[in-house]
Structure formats: structure tokens, C-alpha cells
Amino acid sequence: MNKYITSLQIFVCAIFITLSANAQEHPSLILTKSGVEKIRAELGNVPLFDASLEKLKQQVDAEIALGIDTPIPKDYSGGYTHVRHKRNMYVMQQAGALYQILDDEKYAKYVKDMLLQYEEMYKTLPLHPKTRSYARGKLFWQCLNDSNWLVYVSQAYDCIYNYLSKAERKKLENNLFRPFADHISVDSPQFYQRVHNHSTWGNAAVGMIGLVMNDKELIDRALYGIPGLEMDKSAKDDDGGFINKEGKAGFLANIEEPFSPDGYYNEGPYYQRYAMYPFLIFAEGLHNVKPELKIFEYKDGVLLKSINALLNLSDADGDFFPLNDGQKGMSYYTDALVSAVDISYYYGSQDPGLLSIAAKQNKVLLDDSGLAVALGVKNGKATPFNKKSINLSDGPEGKQGGVGILRSENLELVFKYASQGSSHGHYDKLSYSFYNNGNEVLQDYGLARFVNIEQKGGGNYLKENKTWAKQTIAHNTLVQNEKSHYQGKYDIGSKYHPDLYLFDDSNASVQIVSAKETNAYPETEMHRTMAIIKDDSFENPFMLDILKVDADSTNQYDLPFYFLGQVIKTNFEYEVPNTLETLGNDNGYQHLWSEGCGSTTEENTKISWLDKGKFYTLTSTISKDDELRFVRIGANDPKFNLRREAGFIIRRKDTQNTMFVSITESHGSYSPVTESAINSNSNIKELKVILDNVDYTAISITTVNDITKVFIIANNNASKKATHTLNINDKNYEWSGSYYFK
Amino acid sequence: MNKYITSLQIFVCAIFITLSANAQEHPSLILTKSGVEKIRAELGNVPLFDASLEKLKQQVDAEIALGIDTPIPKDYSGGYTHVRHKRNMYVMQQAGALYQILDDEKYAKYVKDMLLQYEEMYKTLPLHPKTRSYARGKLFWQCLNDSNWLVYVSQAYDCIYNYLSKAERKKLENNLFRPFADHISVDSPQFYQRVHNHSTWGNAAVGMIGLVMNDKELIDRALYGIPGLEMDKSAKDDDGGFINKEGKAGFLANIEEPFSPDGYYNEGPYYQRYAMYPFLIFAEGLHNVKPELKIFEYKDGVLLKSINALLNLSDADGDFFPLNDGQKGMSYYTDALVSAVDISYYYGSQDPGLLSIAAKQNKVLLDDSGLAVALGVKNGKATPFNKKSINLSDGPEGKQGGVGILRSENLELVFKYASQGSSHGHYDKLSYSFYNNGNEVLQDYGLARFVNIEQKGGGNYLKENKTWAKQTIAHNTLVQNEKSHYQGKYDIGSKYHPDLYLFDDSNASVQIVSAKETNAYPETEMHRTMAIIKDDSFENPFMLDILKVDADSTNQYDLPFYFLGQVIKTNFEYEVPNTLETLGNDNGYQHLWSEGCGSTTEENTKISWLDKGKFYTLTSTISKDDELRFVRIGANDPKFNLRREAGFIIRRKDTQNTMFVSITESHGSYSPVTESAINSNSNIKELKVILDNVDYTAISITTVNDITKVFIIANNNASKKATHTLNINDKNYEWSGSYYFK
């Protein structure tokens, strides 16, 4: 806390010094006068920049040809007025940049005319008629979208500032920008005065228009929040999140709080992507207008670190892992990441790996940073951006769990032991998802929402997001007694987080992540260790999963595996019912059809499936009383909001302490063109727990060719320096470090 | 029949003349001595050929390094011995070609050594131990695979013929090739002596080894079947098809019967693709060894026409439409189509469109035809292969229905009014599938089989193929009283076929196909007219579907729409059940879960869905008593053999004559990257039947902008020259031709 106040104090001083300076030149916010000169000088010589410019010009010219429309607001997301105002904000920002770069007045005039229309409308505009939001905007149904608008429009205003007469500027500032900034801040504190991605947009909007208007009050309000405002610490927003429990607010607090020192954003990559644009574009503005603030060095350079973290939170195709409320398919091809990559390159250390992503994006910002990137690509400096295994701590000080990503060949394991993740968090402690070459093998469901598709609940969160997507059973993690972690309650979840036990990617052949969680269920400790192991006796690396449960009472445990694809083979018998019933009544179970149930007297269950031309086999240790259940998502889904995807659940009843061990193999391939099935069978003959006590867990893996490997983990000593000696079945094992594999 | 006998007579004469000639040179079958000289002269100068050669060389060298294995046969498809013998046949054929082209003895030695191992094994080899086939092979579980083997190995033998000593040749011919050819023919007449793709392989195998061995008896047996053999006309094979009802047999009969004059193969494209290789490779051999037979001109050049038909039976990605028992994903990238494209180019009219497909295939045959194609590509002659709308008649004389394909912009409608399609046919008269840019919008399920995946029923047809995939309810066509067409009986289905009423693609904006079926259900006529209409008041072309039913009694009608994707919106209320029950008990209904049921008092139902970033809306005329049902495939599927895909069914009960009219629109788009939903709503306000009588059916389509278009079809006069005058609601319509649209 001391450290935080100290940074703030330094900033306060800096701001005072700066604001006493004289009126600034324009543009100065994102484009700068000198930057524009450089850009103009290079025009026609830098293919990526020229192409981005040309594409934008075509789009803006087409919009100008259509004429200006600033309709009276009435719709939710996806409806006409929403879409039109959103489009207007982009086009104004783009036209502003084109005016500067191409020096063609038609773009300035277009922005001016539109702004004056907005001014005319806004000065008498009431709250947006749609009432669903906890903080209604005026142009849009929520302040969030109004803030988006102002972030873009500030840039447009800066670009045409000198084109406007003083009287026009005064009119716009008095009737549009200032009241607009007030509405999303002082008039909407439940939106503005908090640590949340919504507020970051609000802060950036207020701050950016403040920078253009050279308005100290707005800039201060942006950086530190509304002065002297006391918030109700128990109030919650639409998503069930606390509005402001800690009393923190403002842009700097929004950097301090949600980002861990590693740059992980506590709501996860989907929301980080959404928040990155205001973080970075406002930072760029601050850097340009107030370079003495050294905003890119704030909190040990966390803004730039966060971009690296975010890029590492994407799969082989560049799609972000859908942690928490993440919509699948969002990727680093989104415009926010064009900004992020360009700004990271230019204001960071000119990492040539970023250039290869920029080249894939095939688009750059039309500013100094975009020019630098386009020049880098032109000059052949790009190198591949190699994503590696990475552990990203969560929490402002990196002490609230985290996300561990293990990468080996085409495989990616995303192990989530993070904190609640604000109001967008899921009750999914120690869950994971598993990818092969950018395709989901064992999926995280993501959210239940069709963002901006109006027909689906106005494009907003659907009720199945709470009743299904957030629930524990929707994730690849343990459910005790059919209840979600932390009772499925946000305020309980927000108090706790799992703790890292071990992350070790130092040996590329045996990479391991392990964490413990003691608060999700009463008097229960879950300790999950996951490893990706590359071994010569297997075609591909395989994933080992050891979940050790210690509880004070007997419980029912469900461990789901949400595999994608078609079941090819099981080694156990099961019955399929004649009518489908739900697996349970609440906590997400009401959304699962029970498609089959079996059991086995074998020591291992095996289930193989085929997806996108690859075979997979899950081999699990099992007891004869375990129920082996097939489920299908989609029960109690009256609007067809859920995807009808499969799951396999190991259910263990009346059990106190226990252990779930499994291996997921990726093997072979199938092509419908050659119709040949290659290596379609598992390579594992036996998976066995050969020792399990308080101190050690040992697993043996025997292949079909009778090669046996042993994996041992020390359960309470993760030191890399510790030495261990252990006798199992008359064989001595000696090693140093936290695990053994041979 | 006369025509058929005449062609045979000419052939018989030709054969006599030829076989009296002297011993031929080698290679002569596929590679020829002069061809090899040309190839050697061009080596290193023709990129596509060189690359194909290099790739093959690497593969064959790797196989040679592994050593030869000719295991004692024991497995079904997908098992080791099956896969190994299959691999051996390819490698021998390839090594033979490499020997000729590269003049490197190691390849010849490899083939020789392997052949001698086969000879050693084969001379005492009993029938294959697996008993499932109606015609067991020796190396494989069915004669079909044995025939595949001989087709490839004949080519290998031809290539190393001169490398072998006379004694070696004698040994191979007496102990391996001749008894092998006898086993698949005279010893297995139920396999060989019929008109079926299996027999085509058998004929080609016997004929090709006959050509290499210069064995007149085998060549005759290949061309005309086993002389003097009387078959049981009522016997059936494993798939329920008659073995030989007509008494026809031999390669020429196999060209006569299954191909229509347009080149449509009666089992559909998936099986045509499979059959093309023996048809073409044997034809190439006949052309080379017996050019006087003019095999490529046989039946008006149908073999080459069939390649054009087959290419047109693929979607925008080159995937074949899965008519009848077709496995999805099979495409013109398969090796059989590399042969087909190369042979079609070389022996046909050097269509430069074929070169663009060859370039995509990125592979050519290592023979004269492949060299010609590679040279064409090298010399920049390739032009796009533009698939157009096409009507392909079915039946030996083109009089047994057909398949009509309408193409407009990115959309493809595949309308199936073909005959039963041999034992691989489905009970799906007047059904259709609908594609957008190579993606299925309204799907044909295809087959229930995982070809060559041993874990799934040995890689063979699964029982759900009969109980689900072949049944009428599995298709986008009408089901009366929950029964399949023709009682779901092969022998009844084989007697009848729908008849074309009209195919007209002359106006690119209004393309239309229409057919009638009077035998699928007792005393019932179905007349279905489908059109793809491009109209300025719509974003994209739309599909109009008019199904007119005349029956002598009251019935229940089900019309399913197997849409793929997520439901976005409906304009009617429906209930979803708490437990899922099947829609019925048999004829495929037992495989459908009833996921929802509703009704409406509106005149139209609308259901919109989203798939792969595109919106679609189905608008249908409806009566208030209609049941609107959502179904899900996958009930009674104890081995998870079926895909859990959706369907929407309009059910109309207690009805005699009736009319189902619907429009499917493709509109707008959604991207998870930009998160913007464009044009996500239907453009249709009202769809209405404004007239329906014996002579005419008239439909009005009113858009949301109140533009009304009228479509009228004359029901019993498809003449393009007829003139019509009609008064509907006090408005006069006059036109000439079979339909009106304005």
C-alpha cells in the first residue's frame, strides 16, 4: 500500500509541473505534429503502412459518400442506433487521422459537421431509453459505450482542433465534450469510480478529452478518480461484481490493481484485450502530451509487459484462451491488438517477434508507432513470435494465484489457478483447457453470450452464463457434492484464490505446473499437478494430470472432461438411456443431459475420440465403484443458447480422501481424403498410482510395448534444491528437485 | 439393348485382331517405353512433375529402408495386416514407376523381392480368416481389397517385367497372378460377375494383369465377365443390393450400366471417386496396349465425361457432395482424382481448367498424362475450373431421374431426384442439400461409417447406416406417416425413380429445377420445385422451395430441415421438454430426440441461425395446426456413432393434398474478432401462396421494405415455348415459358 501511494505522489507532482506549461500544439495526442511530418515523408514507401492507409481511406470515403447520420438513440447493442453511433466514432477518429496524413480538408469538414450534429443533439439528450444497464449512457444504453465513443472522438477532435474556429471549439467543449465527460464520470460514479475494465474506458475517455482540451480537472479525474467521493462498499453491478469494495479509482489505480507484475490482467485475456485499447491509447496520449510522467514505466513497465502476457495467452492461431467470460474466436487479429502490438514495439524494446504478428495482422496504426512497425516489416526485421511456456501470476502483487501455460510441440495446456477475476470470473479453480495446434482438445466452455447479436438477449450476457458457464461443473475441474466452488458466490470467491505450488518449465521434456486450493470446498484441499511430458516411447508429448483431494468428510466427487469430437472407443461397458434426463437440478447440472452411464472392473478407463483429423485417448485410474458418465450440454436451454457438446465425467461417491490420475494422449491422424487411420490406438497399457501419502505421490506409466516410466512428485516440498530418497515396491528412487521422471 | 450388343460386337472383333499380334514390349500398361523416354528427357525441368517424383521417391525410399513385410492376413480394415498389404500394393506400384523413371535397380529389386515373398505365401494361402464379407479375399477380408491390390501390382509387374528372368515371371504368373485373378473372378462370381463398383475393381484387376501377361482369356474375362456363368437373379449382397438381377457383367457392362450419358455414376460421387481409378487406369492400359479398342470413345466418350460430372459434384472446396453413402470430406484432392484429372486432360481435350485443379492437387501421375499436365501448368496454361449449374441425368440411358445442381454466387443447391443408386442408395427422393462457399447450410447427413477406423465396426458400415442414414427422415425431404420412401425397401426403390419436370439455368438470376415422384408413397404424388433467385431487393441469392403433395388419403407429413449452427431467433413460441424422448420408434425416428415443439398463428414461421460467421433464415408458409419441432440426432446410439446435429421439422397431420413453401436466405455475417453482427435479420416480411391449383402454383414474396415479387410455376406444362395467361387477385399475369418471376 505504501508503494502505491508513493507512485501516486510522484505522479501528482509531475502533473502539477506539467499543467502550468503553455497551451499545447495540435495534434498532440496520438498523432503528433512531428510524427505527421515523418509519416508524410514516407508515404508511398512503406507497403504495410500504405496499405493500411489506403484501406482506411476507402472505408472512410465510402462513409462520407453515405452522408452523416446521428440518430436519436434507442437500441441495445446490435440495433441500428447503437451500430450507427459506434460506426461514427470509428469513422471520426479515422477521418481525423486521414486529414492529418493526407492534408485533405474534406476529412476535417466531415468530422466537424458530424461533431456539430452531435453537439446539437447532445445538449438536450436525456438518458438512453433502454434501462437494463447499471449505468445508462446517453448515446448508448450503457456508459461503457459512451466512453468508447469519447476515447475515439477525442482523437478526432485533436486532429481537427486547429481546423476549427475558437468559437466552434468552445461550442463543442461546452455543450458536448465537457458534459459528456461529466456524464460518464461524476454523474455515473457507479461506473466510473472503480477498478474495472468499464472504468478504464471511462478514465481514458475523460483523460483523453482532457488532454486535448488541456483541462487539468478532467486529467486529474482521469488519473485519480472523482475527488472526495465516498462509494457504497457493498453495492454490486449487473454482473454480480462489487462496484467499489476497496475505494480505489482512476486510471493509475486501474493499472495498479488488475495487472499482476507479470502483466496478467485479472479478468483474463478476453477482457484484457477489450481493456488494452484505452490503457494503451491513453498511455500513448499521456506519453505524448506529458512525457515527463513516464507512463510506460509505471509499475515497473507493466503496460508493456501486459501485451507480452496477452500475446502468450493466445493459442497457435492467435485466438485468446477463453478464460472466465471470454468469447471464443477473439484473437490478436482484433484492432485493439494492432494498437497493442504497434505501441509495444515502438514504446518498448522493438521486439522483432512483434513484427511477425503485425505482418499477420496486415494492418498498422496510422501514427508514429504504426510507421515504425511498417518500416520494421519492410526492412525484413520480423522474426517469428515464439510462444513459450509461461507462468503468469495474478493479483496486484502477483500473490493471488495465476495462470500457467505449458507448451510442447503443438500442444498447449492452460492451467488456471487464478483469483476470482472480478465480475467476469468463473468458479473454476484448478481447471484447465488443452489445445493441439490451435484446436481445442479438452475445452473450456467460455461464456454464454453472443456479443452484439441483438436477437440473443440484446447481445448481452445470457442467463445461461450464470446458470451454466460460470458454474464449476462447466469446467475441467473437481466438483464436490454437485456444488460450485465457493458456493458459487462472488463475494466468497473474491476472498480466496489457489496458490502456486510449483511451476517448472526448465526441462523442455518434463514441464510441470502444480497448485493447491483449500477454500473452494469446506475442509477440503485440492492439489492438482499437471505436466506435459515428451518421452521417446510416445509419438507425441502427453499430458499427465494428478488431482489429490483431502477432505474431512465423505463426499461425492465429479471430475469432468469436456472433450470435443466423436467417441471412437471405450474400454468399458455403458448403458445409454431411452429417455434423457438431466444430471442434476442446479449449479449447472440442470444443463447436462445424462447420455450414458457405465462402470468397469479394470484399473483404468480409456476413452478415445477423433476430432479434426486427430485421435486422442484419455486414460484414467479408476475404482470399480466409480460411475463413468457421458453428458451432453444443452438441457433446460429454452432458447438454444448453449452448444450441444459432450463431456465425460468420472463420478466417485462416498469418498473422503482420493486421487484422480489421468493421461491425455494425442496420437495419430485420420484424413477423409486418404481415408487412412494412422496410430489410432492409445500407447498406454497401464496407468497406476504406486505410492500416495502425505509427502509423495508416485505414478507408473506402462506402454503397450512394456516400457515403464515413473513420475513422482513431492507433495509438500517444491524446492528445486531438495534431495529425496524413496523406496517403492523394493525399488529405490533418489532425486533432487520437486519431481522425478524416468 | 441393340445398341449395347453392337458396341460389344465391335469390341469382340477388335480384341481378336489384337490378341493375334506378337508379344508386347514392357512397360506398356501405364508407363510406356516411349513415354518413359520423354519423361527422362524432361526430368528437372517440370516443377510439378519433379516435385511429385521427389515426394514419391522419399516415401518409397523410407519404405525400402523399413524392409519388406508380408504378414499372414488376419485383420479387418484398419488393422495391421490390412494396412500393411494395402501399403505394399501402393509402394510396389510406386517403386515400379521409380525404377522406370530413375533407372535405379534398387527399386526393381525391391518389387521383385516383395513379389516373390507374396508368391511364396499366396500359393498355400487359405481364405482370409475374417468371415464378414459376402466374398472373402485371401490377402484381405474381402475380394474388393484383393482386387485393389492386383490393380496396383499389375503396374509394378509391368514396370519390372524385363528386369525379371523368364523363370521368375513364370513362377509369379503361375503361383501368384493367375490364381489371384482366378480367386477374385471365377472363384468369387458373386463379387465379380455383376454391375457394381466392386466388380469394376475386379474386372480391372483381372484385365490389367491380363494385359501385362498378354493373356487373352483374362482380358476377355475382364471385358465381358465370366463366360457362360448363370447367376441367381434373386441373390443379394451384404448391403442388401441384388448381386446380379440383369445378368450383365464385365468391364464394358460396368461402363454401360452405372454411367448415364452425362457421366453421372449411379451410386453417387463418393463411390464414383472410388470406382474412377479402376475405370480410368484400366482404360489407360487398354488405350496403351490395345489402342484400336478406342476405349475412351466407348459409349460416346462417357469415361471422360464422367470426370467432368464428378468434378461438378464437388463443393467450392472440392469436397464431393455426400449423396447416398458418401463420407464427408472426400474431395478432389484424393489420389483417384489426381489420376482422373491427369487422364482427362491428356486423353481428353486438354481443358485448361483441369490444370488449375491439378495445381491445387499439387501432384501428378508419374506417366505421360502427368507429364503433360505438369508441362501445361509450367507453361502457364491453367485457367480456373468454373463450376456452373448442371443437370446430370441418371440411368444407362439418362432416363432414371438425375441430380440437378444450381449455382449462384457462393451458393450451391444439390437437388437429388436420382434413382436408387444401387446398394449404396438412400431413400431420399427429391431431397436436397444447400451450401454456402463450400460450407453446408442445410446438410445431407451422408453415411454412418468411419471408413477404415477399425475401432468403429472394423471401419465398415455401422448399423446406424441402415437405421438412420439411409432412412427418409434423415434427409431434407418429405416423410409420409413416419415411413421411408418405397417402404425403405431396396427392391422396391430399385424399380422406380423420380422424373425431371424442368431444369432451367438459362437465366442466371432465376435458376430452377423441378421433379416429380409418384411411387415413394402409395397413391401420392410429390412435385418439388426448387429455385435459386438473385434479386436486387436481397443481399444474396435466396433459395425457394415449393413442395406440392397430392394424395388419395389423409396422412401425416414431416418436412425436415437439417440446419447446421446455432439457433438465433424464431418467430414462434415453443416448449422444451424436461426429459428428452425420441420422435418415434422406427424408420430413423428412433434416432431423433425431440428437443422442442411449438406452433404459431402467424402465416409464416421463421427460424434464423448462425453458422461459421453467416446468418441464415428459413421462412415457411404454415398453418396453425402445424407442429414446429426441433430435433437432435443421436438417440438410440449406444456407441456414439452419430453426430449430435440439429433439425427443424414442420409436421402437418390429418392432411390430404398440401403444399410446403419455404425460402432459405443467406444474409449478413458475424465475426468473433470484430464482434460485429451485420444484416442479421431476414429480409422477408411475408411469404404467401396466392394461387394453387392443378395447373399453376403462385407464390408472393414481400420484403421488409414492402417490395413484392411473384413466382408462378405451371405444374403440368414445362415447355419453354408455352404461353400462359392467369388472373390472380384481379391482376393479370402473362408469360411464356414454364415459370414466371417478377
Short mmCIF file of C-alpha atoms in Angstrom, two decimals, chain A residues 140 311 561:
data_model
loop_
_atom_site.label_atom_id
_atom_site.label_comp_id
_atom_site.label_asym_id
_atom_site.label_seq_id
_atom_site.Cartn_x
_atom_site.Cartn_y
_atom_site.Cartn_z
CA PHE A 140 -25.70 4.21 -25.96
CA LEU A 311 0.03 -12.49 -26.72
CA PHE A 561 -13.52 -33.91 -19.22
#
